[in-house]
């Protein structure tokens, strides 16, 4: 069972009737929603895939074919129903140097190796690391994503014909007001059809999908990269493949968790991880640039269009291929203003508005807000969600360690025993708190080695020992007392703390 299974009884498994393919096929209304959602996503994927191909320095067809194979494969082997995987900017940025410096064959070999690494890492349990991502990082991830989705539309709104702006406004109005009237047809699809029809009827000359790059005219075919199968090739592609594998897994697992929260269902993160690997393997062998989960298109599919099953993901890939190969001339006429409006609405829906409300910011601990800001700023500056999440997690860990480090106390409780002459014979110290490297470093300075009596008792009933650093600290304390001819006894420990002290004490050197 996936370790991220929640305890809340209201959370359903991703295999329950709400996400079941068979249930959707038996429900005309659900099936219509899935089909139309897949069509909307396919339309939104086209300019994105072309743009990411340009970022990676490869032919647009490499990105378009990758989006087709990724979506279709992950719909079958993935663990998160309704999530969209395709060519992404993060993956394009990571492996672009391979295409620029070594050519397409090495580029595709990198994608294939990355897919293999993702399968291996997932089988080894990398999905379990999701439990270490705090809520504040997730909120920062979502907010940064909303900003990146919006800023990615700016090039289509700068230095363009003035007519683009009212068309975008009309598209936004349609998507805002139509769901209040009817939900029979996804509002983004209505906006795209309406704006495309208006542009064609009135003959307006504005940027369209065809301006973004050449669309393919044939189906993807098997592709085997022509590279030497030796250590030199491995040394070239392995660093980029590992970076791609980690970035792809992190973005996909974060997106899967976000969809879990939106749909109130639980998904198998381990299956999603190795599913991403399999999808990248298939994509590589069809000459695609690889990819991972796409948060923007996933939000279109799940949040805006209401899709819940694998059908929408599968059809998004199928429709994409049909549109670019069979109907390329028609698709090329879709105005970019329509797709920009869709993506702006996605960014608005993605942003966690509650998290930036003044009342929330006032109530939230400053450390939580700082973690969210670090995640947002790092992501927006680097345009890499993986870097933002990693820095956010590191910040959260540092702040947590700092906070816990100040939660220990040492109490000198007086005279436990006296000798025959009535002189103090034993001193007792009571230590309270969680002892690990950050909190135990200063512990050695809290004892009076010169003036304490012959016997010293350190009572750890109210404490726990978590690491070797703490054991080394107590060894140092005992050595300092021993150098004064005094004896130290440590009491009050049990369980893992006692086992850790008994196993490591005296085995860690003298600290020099």
CSV table of C-alpha atoms in Angstrom, one decimal:
chain,number,residue,atom,x,y,z
A,1,UNK,CA,0.0,0.0,0.0
A,2,UNK,CA,1.2,3.5,-0.8
A,3,UNK,CA,2.6,5.1,2.4
A,4,UNK,CA,0.8,8.4,1.7
A,5,UNK,CA,-2.6,6.8,2.3
A,6,UNK,CA,-4.5,9.3,4.4
A,7,UNK,CA,-6.3,8.6,7.6
A,8,UNK,CA,-9.4,10.6,6.8
A,9,UNK,CA,-12.3,8.2,6.1
A,10,UNK,CA,-13.9,10.6,3.6
A,11,UNK,CA,-10.9,10.4,1.2
A,12,UNK,CA,-11.7,7.8,-1.5
A,13,UNK,CA,-9.3,5.6,-3.5
A,14,UNK,CA,-8.6,6.7,-7.0
A,15,UNK,CA,-10.2,3.4,-8.2
A,16,UNK,CA,-13.6,4.2,-6.7
A,17,UNK,CA,-16.7,4.7,-8.9
A,18,UNK,CA,-16.0,8.5,-9.3
A,19,UNK,CA,-12.7,7.7,-11.2
A,20,UNK,CA,-13.7,4.4,-12.7
A,21,UNK,CA,-13.4,4.1,-16.5
A,22,UNK,CA,-16.2,1.5,-16.6
A,23,UNK,CA,-18.5,3.7,-14.6
A,24,UNK,CA,-17.8,6.6,-16.9
A,25,UNK,CA,-18.6,4.5,-20.0
A,26,UNK,CA,-22.0,3.6,-18.4
A,27,UNK,CA,-22.8,7.2,-17.7
A,28,UNK,CA,-23.5,9.3,-20.8
A,29,UNK,CA,-23.1,12.5,-18.9
A,30,UNK,CA,-19.8,11.6,-17.3
A,31,UNK,CA,-18.5,10.2,-20.7
A,32,UNK,CA,-19.4,13.5,-22.4
A,33,UNK,CA,-17.5,15.5,-19.8
A,34,UNK,CA,-14.5,13.3,-20.2
A,35,UNK,CA,-14.5,13.5,-24.0
A,36,UNK,CA,-15.0,17.3,-24.1
A,37,UNK,CA,-12.3,17.8,-21.4
A,38,UNK,CA,-9.9,15.7,-23.4
A,39,UNK,CA,-10.6,17.9,-26.5
A,40,UNK,CA,-10.0,21.1,-24.6
A,41,UNK,CA,-6.7,19.8,-23.1
A,42,UNK,CA,-5.6,18.7,-26.6
A,43,UNK,CA,-6.1,22.2,-28.0
A,44,UNK,CA,-4.2,23.7,-25.1
A,45,UNK,CA,-1.4,21.3,-25.5
A,46,UNK,CA,-0.5,22.2,-29.1
A,47,UNK,CA,1.1,25.7,-28.6
A,48,UNK,CA,2.7,24.5,-25.3
A,49,UNK,CA,4.3,21.5,-26.9
A,50,UNK,CA,5.6,23.6,-29.8
A,51,UNK,CA,7.0,26.2,-27.4
A,52,UNK,CA,8.8,23.6,-25.2
A,53,UNK,CA,10.3,22.1,-28.3
A,54,UNK,CA,11.8,25.5,-29.2
A,55,UNK,CA,13.1,25.7,-25.6
A,56,UNK,CA,14.8,22.3,-26.0
A,57,UNK,CA,16.2,23.2,-29.3
A,58,UNK,CA,14.5,20.5,-31.3
A,59,UNK,CA,11.9,20.3,-34.1
A,60,UNK,CA,8.3,21.1,-32.9
A,61,UNK,CA,7.2,17.6,-34.0
A,62,UNK,CA,9.5,16.2,-31.2
A,63,UNK,CA,7.4,18.0,-28.6
A,64,UNK,CA,4.0,17.3,-30.2
A,65,UNK,CA,4.7,13.6,-30.6
A,66,UNK,CA,6.0,13.5,-27.0
A,67,UNK,CA,2.7,15.0,-25.7
A,68,UNK,CA,0.8,12.3,-27.6
A,69,UNK,CA,2.8,9.3,-26.4
A,70,UNK,CA,3.1,10.6,-22.8
A,71,UNK,CA,-0.6,11.3,-22.4
A,72,UNK,CA,-1.7,7.9,-24.0
A,73,UNK,CA,0.8,5.9,-22.1
A,74,UNK,CA,0.3,7.5,-18.7
A,75,UNK,CA,-3.5,7.1,-19.0
A,76,UNK,CA,-2.9,3.3,-19.0
A,77,UNK,CA,0.0,2.9,-16.6
A,78,UNK,CA,-0.2,5.9,-14.3
A,79,UNK,CA,-1.5,6.0,-10.8
A,80,UNK,CA,-3.4,9.3,-10.8
A,81,UNK,CA,-6.6,9.3,-13.0
A,82,UNK,CA,-7.3,12.5,-14.9
A,83,UNK,CA,-3.8,13.9,-14.6
A,84,UNK,CA,-2.2,15.1,-17.8
A,85,UNK,CA,1.4,14.3,-18.6
A,86,UNK,CA,3.1,15.7,-21.7
A,87,UNK,CA,6.2,17.7,-22.8
A,88,UNK,CA,7.0,20.3,-20.2
A,89,UNK,CA,9.1,23.4,-19.9
A,90,UNK,CA,11.0,22.0,-16.8
A,91,UNK,CA,12.1,18.9,-18.7
A,92,UNK,CA,13.0,21.0,-21.8
A,93,UNK,CA,15.2,23.2,-19.8
A,94,UNK,CA,17.0,20.4,-18.0
A,95,UNK,CA,18.0,18.4,-21.2
A,96,UNK,CA,18.2,21.3,-23.7
A,97,UNK,CA,22.1,21.3,-23.4
A,98,UNK,CA,22.2,17.7,-24.8
A,99,UNK,CA,20.5,18.6,-28.0
A,100,UNK,CA,22.5,21.8,-28.4
A,101,UNK,CA,25.9,20.2,-27.8
A,102,UNK,CA,25.5,16.6,-29.0
A,103,UNK,CA,22.5,16.4,-31.3
A,104,UNK,CA,19.1,14.7,-31.5
A,105,UNK,CA,20.3,11.1,-31.0
A,106,UNK,CA,22.0,11.8,-27.7
A,107,UNK,CA,19.0,13.9,-26.7
A,108,UNK,CA,16.6,10.9,-27.2
A,109,UNK,CA,19.1,8.5,-25.5
A,110,UNK,CA,18.9,10.9,-22.5
A,111,UNK,CA,15.1,10.7,-22.4
A,112,UNK,CA,15.2,6.9,-22.5
A,113,UNK,CA,17.7,6.6,-19.7
A,114,UNK,CA,15.7,9.1,-17.6
A,115,UNK,CA,12.6,6.9,-18.0
A,116,UNK,CA,14.6,3.9,-16.9
A,117,UNK,CA,15.9,5.8,-13.9
A,118,UNK,CA,12.4,6.9,-13.0
A,119,UNK,CA,11.2,3.3,-13.0
A,120,UNK,CA,14.1,2.2,-10.7
A,121,UNK,CA,13.7,5.1,-8.3
A,122,UNK,CA,10.0,4.5,-8.0
A,123,UNK,CA,10.4,0.8,-7.3
A,124,UNK,CA,13.0,1.8,-4.6
A,125,UNK,CA,10.3,3.9,-2.9
A,126,UNK,CA,11.0,7.5,-3.9
A,127,UNK,CA,7.3,8.3,-3.6
A,128,UNK,CA,7.6,7.9,0.2
A,129,UNK,CA,9.6,11.2,0.3
A,130,UNK,CA,6.3,13.0,-0.4
A,131,UNK,CA,5.5,12.8,3.3
A,132,UNK,CA,8.4,15.1,4.0
A,133,UNK,CA,6.9,18.0,2.0
A,134,UNK,CA,5.1,20.3,4.4
A,135,UNK,CA,1.8,22.1,3.6
A,136,UNK,CA,3.5,25.5,3.4
A,137,UNK,CA,5.7,24.2,0.5
A,138,UNK,CA,2.6,22.8,-1.2
A,139,UNK,CA,0.9,26.1,-1.0
A,140,UNK,CA,4.0,27.9,-2.3
A,141,UNK,CA,4.2,25.3,-5.1
A,142,UNK,CA,0.6,26.0,-6.1
A,143,UNK,CA,0.9,29.8,-5.9
A,144,UNK,CA,4.2,29.8,-7.9
A,145,UNK,CA,2.6,27.6,-10.5
A,146,UNK,CA,-0.2,30.1,-10.9
A,147,UNK,CA,2.3,32.9,-11.4
A,148,UNK,CA,4.3,30.9,-13.9
A,149,UNK,CA,1.2,30.0,-15.9
A,150,UNK,CA,0.2,33.6,-16.1
A,151,UNK,CA,3.7,35.0,-16.9
A,152,UNK,CA,4.0,32.4,-19.7
A,153,UNK,CA,1.1,34.1,-21.4
A,154,UNK,CA,2.8,37.6,-21.4
A,155,UNK,CA,4.8,37.0,-24.6
A,156,UNK,CA,1.4,36.5,-26.4
A,157,UNK,CA,0.1,39.8,-24.9
A,158,UNK,CA,3.1,42.1,-25.7
A,159,UNK,CA,3.7,43.8,-29.0
A,160,UNK,CA,0.5,42.2,-30.6
A,161,UNK,CA,-2.4,43.8,-32.5
A,162,UNK,CA,-4.7,45.8,-30.2
A,163,UNK,CA,-7.6,43.4,-31.2
A,164,UNK,CA,-6.0,40.6,-29.1
A,165,UNK,CA,-6.9,42.3,-25.8
A,166,UNK,CA,-10.7,42.5,-26.3
A,167,UNK,CA,-10.7,38.9,-27.6
A,168,UNK,CA,-8.9,37.7,-24.5
A,169,UNK,CA,-11.3,39.7,-22.3
A,170,UNK,CA,-14.3,38.1,-24.1
A,171,UNK,CA,-12.8,34.6,-23.7
A,172,UNK,CA,-12.4,35.3,-19.9
A,173,UNK,CA,-15.9,36.6,-19.6
A,174,UNK,CA,-17.3,33.4,-21.4
A,175,UNK,CA,-15.4,31.1,-19.0
A,176,UNK,CA,-16.5,33.1,-16.0
A,177,UNK,CA,-20.2,33.5,-16.7
A,178,UNK,CA,-21.1,30.4,-18.8
A,179,UNK,CA,-20.6,27.9,-15.8
A,180,UNK,CA,-23.2,30.0,-13.9
A,181,UNK,CA,-25.7,29.4,-16.6
A,182,UNK,CA,-24.9,25.9,-17.9
A,183,UNK,CA,-22.2,23.2,-17.5
A,184,UNK,CA,-23.3,21.0,-20.4
A,185,UNK,CA,-20.2,22.0,-22.4
A,186,UNK,CA,-16.8,23.0,-20.9
A,187,UNK,CA,-16.5,26.8,-20.9
A,188,UNK,CA,-13.0,26.7,-22.3
A,189,UNK,CA,-14.1,24.8,-25.4
A,190,UNK,CA,-17.0,27.3,-26.0
A,191,UNK,CA,-14.5,30.2,-25.6
A,192,UNK,CA,-12.1,28.6,-28.1
A,193,UNK,CA,-14.8,27.9,-30.7
A,194,UNK,CA,-16.5,31.3,-30.3
A,195,UNK,CA,-13.3,33.3,-30.7
A,196,UNK,CA,-12.0,31.2,-33.6
A,197,UNK,CA,-15.3,31.6,-35.4
A,198,UNK,CA,-15.3,35.3,-34.9
A,199,UNK,CA,-11.7,35.7,-36.2
A,200,UNK,CA,-12.5,33.6,-39.3
A,201,UNK,CA,-15.8,35.4,-40.0
A,202,UNK,CA,-14.4,38.9,-39.7
A,203,UNK,CA,-11.0,38.0,-41.2
A,204,UNK,CA,-9.0,39.6,-38.4
A,205,UNK,CA,-5.3,39.3,-38.8
A,206,UNK,CA,-4.0,38.3,-35.3
A,207,UNK,CA,-1.5,35.6,-34.1
A,208,UNK,CA,-2.7,32.0,-34.3
A,209,UNK,CA,-1.5,28.5,-33.5
A,210,UNK,CA,0.1,28.2,-37.0
A,211,UNK,CA,2.4,31.0,-36.2
A,212,UNK,CA,4.0,29.0,-33.3
A,213,UNK,CA,5.6,26.4,-35.5
A,214,UNK,CA,5.2,23.7,-38.2
A,215,UNK,CA,2.7,21.0,-37.4
A,216,UNK,CA,3.5,17.4,-38.3
A,217,UNK,CA,1.9,15.7,-41.4
A,218,UNK,CA,2.6,12.0,-40.5
A,219,UNK,CA,2.2,9.7,-37.5
A,220,UNK,CA,5.1,9.1,-35.1
A,221,UNK,CA,7.4,6.1,-35.9
A,222,UNK,CA,9.8,4.0,-33.9
A,223,UNK,CA,13.1,5.7,-33.3
A,224,UNK,CA,16.3,4.1,-32.0
A,225,UNK,CA,19.0,6.7,-31.2
A,226,UNK,CA,22.2,6.1,-33.1
A,227,UNK,CA,24.7,6.5,-30.3
A,228,UNK,CA,27.7,4.3,-29.2
A,229,UNK,CA,26.7,1.9,-26.4
A,230,UNK,CA,29.7,2.6,-24.1
A,231,UNK,CA,30.8,4.4,-21.0
A,232,UNK,CA,31.6,7.6,-22.9
A,233,UNK,CA,28.0,7.9,-24.0
A,234,UNK,CA,26.8,7.2,-20.5
A,235,UNK,CA,29.1,9.9,-19.0
A,236,UNK,CA,27.6,12.4,-21.4
A,237,UNK,CA,23.9,11.6,-20.9
A,238,UNK,CA,23.7,10.2,-17.3
A,239,UNK,CA,23.9,13.6,-15.4
A,240,UNK,CA,21.2,15.1,-17.6
A,241,UNK,CA,19.1,11.9,-17.4
A,242,UNK,CA,19.3,11.8,-13.6
A,243,UNK,CA,18.3,15.5,-13.4
A,244,UNK,CA,15.4,14.9,-15.8
A,245,UNK,CA,14.3,11.8,-13.8
A,246,UNK,CA,14.3,13.7,-10.4
A,247,UNK,CA,12.6,16.9,-11.8
A,248,UNK,CA,10.0,14.8,-13.6
A,249,UNK,CA,9.2,12.7,-10.5
A,250,UNK,CA,9.0,15.6,-8.2
A,251,UNK,CA,6.7,17.7,-10.4
A,252,UNK,CA,4.5,14.6,-11.2
A,253,UNK,CA,4.1,13.5,-7.6
A,254,UNK,CA,3.4,17.1,-6.4
A,255,UNK,CA,0.8,17.5,-9.1
A,256,UNK,CA,-0.7,14.1,-8.2
A,257,UNK,CA,-1.0,15.2,-4.6
A,258,UNK,CA,-2.7,18.5,-5.7
A,259,UNK,CA,-5.2,16.6,-7.8
A,260,UNK,CA,-5.9,14.2,-4.8
A,261,UNK,CA,-6.8,17.3,-2.7
A,262,UNK,CA,-9.0,18.8,-5.4
A,263,UNK,CA,-10.9,15.5,-6.1
A,264,UNK,CA,-10.9,14.1,-2.5
A,265,UNK,CA,-9.5,10.9,-3.8
A,266,UNK,CA,-6.2,9.1,-3.1
A,267,UNK,CA,-3.9,7.9,-5.8
A,268,UNK,CA,-1.0,5.4,-5.9
A,269,UNK,CA,2.1,7.6,-6.0
A,270,UNK,CA,4.5,4.7,-6.5
A,271,UNK,CA,2.6,3.5,-9.6
A,272,UNK,CA,2.5,7.1,-10.8
A,273,UNK,CA,6.2,7.3,-10.4
A,274,UNK,CA,7.1,4.2,-12.4
A,275,UNK,CA,4.3,5.0,-14.8
A,276,UNK,CA,6.0,8.3,-15.6
A,277,UNK,CA,9.2,6.3,-16.3
A,278,UNK,CA,7.4,3.9,-18.6
A,279,UNK,CA,5.8,6.9,-20.4
A,280,UNK,CA,9.2,8.5,-21.0
A,281,UNK,CA,10.6,5.2,-22.3
A,282,UNK,CA,7.8,4.9,-24.8
A,283,UNK,CA,8.2,8.5,-25.7
A,284,UNK,CA,11.9,8.2,-26.2
A,285,UNK,CA,11.5,5.2,-28.5
A,286,UNK,CA,9.1,7.2,-30.7
A,287,UNK,CA,11.5,10.1,-31.0
A,288,UNK,CA,9.7,12.4,-28.4
A,289,UNK,CA,11.4,14.8,-25.9
A,290,UNK,CA,9.9,13.2,-22.8
A,291,UNK,CA,8.0,15.0,-20.1
A,292,UNK,CA,6.1,14.8,-16.9
A,293,UNK,CA,2.8,15.9,-15.3
A,294,UNK,CA,1.6,19.3,-16.6
A,295,UNK,CA,-0.1,21.3,-13.9
A,296,UNK,CA,-1.7,23.8,-16.2
A,297,UNK,CA,-3.3,21.3,-18.4
A,298,UNK,CA,-4.2,19.1,-15.5
A,299,UNK,CA,-6.1,22.0,-13.9
A,300,UNK,CA,-7.9,22.6,-17.2
A,301,UNK,CA,-8.9,18.9,-17.2
A,302,UNK,CA,-9.8,18.5,-13.5
A,303,UNK,CA,-10.8,21.8,-12.1
A,304,UNK,CA,-12.1,23.7,-15.1
A,305,UNK,CA,-13.6,20.9,-17.3
A,306,UNK,CA,-14.5,18.5,-14.4
A,307,UNK,CA,-12.8,15.3,-15.7
A,308,UNK,CA,-12.1,12.5,-13.2
A,309,UNK,CA,-11.0,9.4,-15.2
A,310,UNK,CA,-8.3,8.1,-17.4
A,311,UNK,CA,-10.6,8.6,-20.4
A,312,UNK,CA,-9.9,12.3,-20.6
A,313,UNK,CA,-6.1,11.8,-20.4
A,314,UNK,CA,-6.2,9.1,-23.1
A,315,UNK,CA,-8.4,11.2,-25.4
A,316,UNK,CA,-6.3,14.3,-24.8
A,317,UNK,CA,-3.4,12.4,-26.5
A,318,UNK,CA,-5.5,10.9,-29.2
A,319,UNK,CA,-7.3,14.2,-30.0
A,320,UNK,CA,-3.9,16.0,-30.1
A,321,UNK,CA,-2.6,13.6,-32.7
A,322,UNK,CA,-5.8,13.8,-34.8
A,323,UNK,CA,-5.7,17.6,-34.6
A,324,UNK,CA,-2.1,18.2,-35.5
A,325,UNK,CA,-1.9,15.4,-38.2
A,326,UNK,CA,-5.4,15.2,-39.6
A,327,UNK,CA,-6.8,18.7,-39.0
A,328,UNK,CA,-3.6,20.7,-38.8
A,329,UNK,CA,-4.7,23.3,-41.3
A,330,UNK,CA,-7.8,24.0,-39.2
A,331,UNK,CA,-6.0,23.9,-35.8
A,332,UNK,CA,-3.5,26.4,-37.1
A,333,UNK,CA,-6.3,29.0,-37.5
A,334,UNK,CA,-7.1,29.0,-33.7
A,335,UNK,CA,-6.2,32.4,-32.4
A,336,UNK,CA,-3.6,32.4,-29.6
A,337,UNK,CA,-5.9,34.9,-27.8
A,338,UNK,CA,-8.4,32.1,-27.1
A,339,UNK,CA,-5.7,29.8,-25.6
A,340,UNK,CA,-4.2,32.7,-23.6
A,341,UNK,CA,-7.6,33.4,-22.1
A,342,UNK,CA,-7.9,29.7,-21.1
A,343,UNK,CA,-4.5,29.7,-19.5
A,344,UNK,CA,-5.2,32.9,-17.6
A,345,UNK,CA,-8.4,31.5,-16.2
A,346,UNK,CA,-6.4,28.4,-15.2
A,347,UNK,CA,-3.8,30.6,-13.3
A,348,UNK,CA,-6.6,32.4,-11.5
A,349,UNK,CA,-8.2,29.1,-10.5
A,350,UNK,CA,-4.9,27.6,-9.4
A,351,UNK,CA,-3.8,30.3,-7.1
A,352,UNK,CA,-4.6,29.7,-3.4
A,353,UNK,CA,-6.3,33.0,-2.7
A,354,UNK,CA,-7.0,32.1,0.9
A,355,UNK,CA,-3.2,31.7,1.6
A,356,UNK,CA,-2.5,35.4,0.7
A,357,UNK,CA,-5.5,36.9,2.4
A,358,UNK,CA,-4.4,39.5,5.0
A,359,UNK,CA,-6.3,37.7,7.7
A,360,UNK,CA,-4.6,34.4,6.9
A,361,UNK,CA,-1.2,36.0,6.8
A,362,UNK,CA,-1.8,37.6,10.2
A,363,UNK,CA,-2.8,34.2,11.8
A,364,UNK,CA,-0.2,32.1,10.1
A,365,UNK,CA,3.2,31.6,12.0
A,366,UNK,CA,5.9,33.6,10.4
A,367,UNK,CA,8.0,30.6,9.7
A,368,UNK,CA,5.2,29.0,7.6
A,369,UNK,CA,4.8,32.2,5.6
A,370,UNK,CA,8.6,32.4,5.1
A,371,UNK,CA,8.6,28.8,3.7
A,372,UNK,CA,5.8,29.6,1.3
A,373,UNK,CA,7.6,32.8,0.1
A,374,UNK,CA,10.9,31.0,-0.4
A,375,UNK,CA,9.1,28.3,-2.5
A,376,UNK,CA,7.3,30.9,-4.6
A,377,UNK,CA,10.3,33.2,-5.1
A,378,UNK,CA,12.8,30.4,-5.9
A,379,UNK,CA,10.3,28.9,-8.4
A,380,UNK,CA,9.5,32.1,-10.1
A,381,UNK,CA,13.1,33.2,-10.4
A,382,UNK,CA,14.4,29.9,-11.7
A,383,UNK,CA,11.3,28.9,-13.6
A,384,UNK,CA,11.9,25.5,-12.1
A,385,UNK,CA,9.3,24.0,-9.8
A,386,UNK,CA,11.7,21.4,-8.6
A,387,UNK,CA,14.2,23.9,-7.3
A,388,UNK,CA,11.5,25.9,-5.6
A,389,UNK,CA,10.1,22.8,-3.8
A,390,UNK,CA,13.6,21.6,-2.7
A,391,UNK,CA,14.6,25.1,-1.3
A,392,UNK,CA,11.2,25.3,0.4
A,393,UNK,CA,11.6,21.9,2.1
A,394,UNK,CA,15.2,22.8,3.1
A,395,UNK,CA,14.0,26.1,4.6
A,396,UNK,CA,11.2,24.3,6.5
A,397,UNK,CA,13.7,21.8,7.9
A,398,UNK,CA,16.1,24.5,9.0
A,399,UNK,CA,13.3,26.5,10.7
A,400,UNK,CA,12.0,23.4,12.4
A,401,UNK,CA,15.4,22.3,13.7
A,402,UNK,CA,16.0,25.8,15.0
A,403,UNK,CA,12.6,25.9,16.7
A,404,UNK,CA,13.1,22.4,18.3
A,405,UNK,CA,16.6,23.3,19.3
A,406,UNK,CA,15.3,25.9,21.7
A,407,UNK,CA,12.8,23.5,23.3
A,408,UNK,CA,15.1,21.7,25.7
A,409,UNK,CA,15.6,22.6,29.3
A,410,UNK,CA,18.0,21.5,32.1
A,411,UNK,CA,16.9,21.5,35.7
A,412,UNK,CA,19.3,21.2,38.6
A,413,UNK,CA,17.1,19.7,41.3
A,414,UNK,CA,19.3,20.0,44.3
A,415,UNK,CA,20.9,17.4,46.6
A,416,UNK,CA,20.0,13.8,46.1
A,417,UNK,CA,22.4,12.4,48.7
A,418,UNK,CA,25.0,13.4,51.3
A,419,UNK,CA,28.0,11.6,52.7
A,420,UNK,CA,28.6,10.7,56.4
A,421,UNK,CA,30.0,14.2,57.1
A,422,UNK,CA,26.8,15.8,55.7
A,423,UNK,CA,28.5,17.1,52.6
A,424,UNK,CA,26.8,17.0,49.3
A,425,UNK,CA,27.7,13.7,47.6
A,426,UNK,CA,25.4,13.6,44.5
A,427,UNK,CA,24.0,16.2,42.1
A,428,UNK,CA,21.0,15.5,39.9
A,429,UNK,CA,20.3,17.2,36.6
A,430,UNK,CA,16.9,16.7,34.8
A,431,UNK,CA,16.9,17.2,31.0
A,432,UNK,CA,13.7,17.8,29.1
A,433,UNK,CA,13.1,17.9,25.3
A,434,UNK,CA,14.1,16.2,22.1
A,435,UNK,CA,17.9,15.8,21.8
A,436,UNK,CA,19.4,15.8,18.3
A,437,UNK,CA,22.4,17.5,16.6
A,438,UNK,CA,20.8,21.0,16.8
A,439,UNK,CA,19.6,20.9,20.3
A,440,UNK,CA,22.3,18.9,22.0
A,441,UNK,CA,25.4,20.9,20.8
A,442,UNK,CA,25.3,23.3,23.6
A,443,UNK,CA,24.3,20.7,26.2
A,444,UNK,CA,28.0,20.2,27.2
A,445,UNK,CA,28.2,23.7,28.5
A,446,UNK,CA,25.2,23.4,30.9
A,447,UNK,CA,27.0,21.4,33.7
A,448,UNK,CA,29.3,22.6,36.5
A,449,UNK,CA,32.2,20.3,36.2
A,450,UNK,CA,34.4,22.0,38.8
A,451,UNK,CA,32.0,22.6,41.7
A,452,UNK,CA,29.7,19.6,41.3
A,453,UNK,CA,30.1,16.8,43.9
A,454,UNK,CA,31.7,13.4,43.4
A,455,UNK,CA,28.6,11.8,41.8
A,456,UNK,CA,26.4,13.3,39.1
A,457,UNK,CA,23.1,11.8,37.9
A,458,UNK,CA,21.7,13.0,34.5
A,459,UNK,CA,18.0,12.1,34.5
A,460,UNK,CA,16.6,11.8,30.9
A,461,UNK,CA,13.1,10.6,31.8
A,462,UNK,CA,11.7,13.7,30.1
A,463,UNK,CA,14.0,13.5,27.0
A,464,UNK,CA,14.7,11.4,23.9
A,465,UNK,CA,18.0,10.7,22.1
A,466,UNK,CA,17.6,10.8,18.3
A,467,UNK,CA,21.1,10.7,16.8
A,468,UNK,CA,24.8,9.9,17.3
A,469,UNK,CA,25.6,13.6,17.8
A,470,UNK,CA,23.7,13.5,21.1
A,471,UNK,CA,25.4,10.3,22.2
A,472,UNK,CA,28.8,11.9,21.4
A,473,UNK,CA,27.8,14.9,23.5
A,474,UNK,CA,27.0,12.7,26.5
A,475,UNK,CA,30.4,10.9,26.0
A,476,UNK,CA,32.1,14.3,26.1
A,477,UNK,CA,30.2,15.3,29.3
A,478,UNK,CA,31.3,12.0,31.0
A,479,UNK,CA,34.9,12.6,29.9
A,480,UNK,CA,34.9,16.1,31.4
A,481,UNK,CA,33.6,14.8,34.7
A,482,UNK,CA,36.0,11.9,34.6
A,483,UNK,CA,39.0,14.3,34.2
A,484,UNK,CA,37.9,15.8,37.5
A,485,UNK,CA,37.7,12.4,39.2
A,486,UNK,CA,33.9,12.4,39.2
A,487,UNK,CA,31.4,9.7,38.2
A,488,UNK,CA,28.4,10.3,35.9
A,489,UNK,CA,25.3,8.1,35.7
A,490,UNK,CA,22.6,8.5,33.0
A,491,UNK,CA,19.2,7.3,34.0
A,492,UNK,CA,15.6,7.5,32.7
A,493,UNK,CA,16.0,6.2,29.1
A,494,UNK,CA,14.1,3.4,27.6
A,495,UNK,CA,13.2,2.0,24.1
A,496,UNK,CA,15.0,3.2,21.1
A,497,UNK,CA,16.8,6.1,23.0
A,498,UNK,CA,18.3,3.6,25.5
A,499,UNK,CA,19.3,1.2,22.7
A,500,UNK,CA,20.9,4.0,20.8
A,501,UNK,CA,22.9,5.2,23.8
A,502,UNK,CA,24.0,1.7,24.8
A,503,UNK,CA,25.1,0.8,21.2
A,504,UNK,CA,27.0,4.0,20.4
A,505,UNK,CA,28.4,5.3,23.7
A,506,UNK,CA,32.1,5.0,23.7
A,507,UNK,CA,32.3,4.0,20.1
A,508,UNK,CA,32.3,7.5,18.5
A,509,UNK,CA,35.9,8.6,19.3
A,510,UNK,CA,36.8,11.5,21.6
A,511,UNK,CA,35.7,14.3,19.2
A,512,UNK,CA,39.2,15.4,18.3
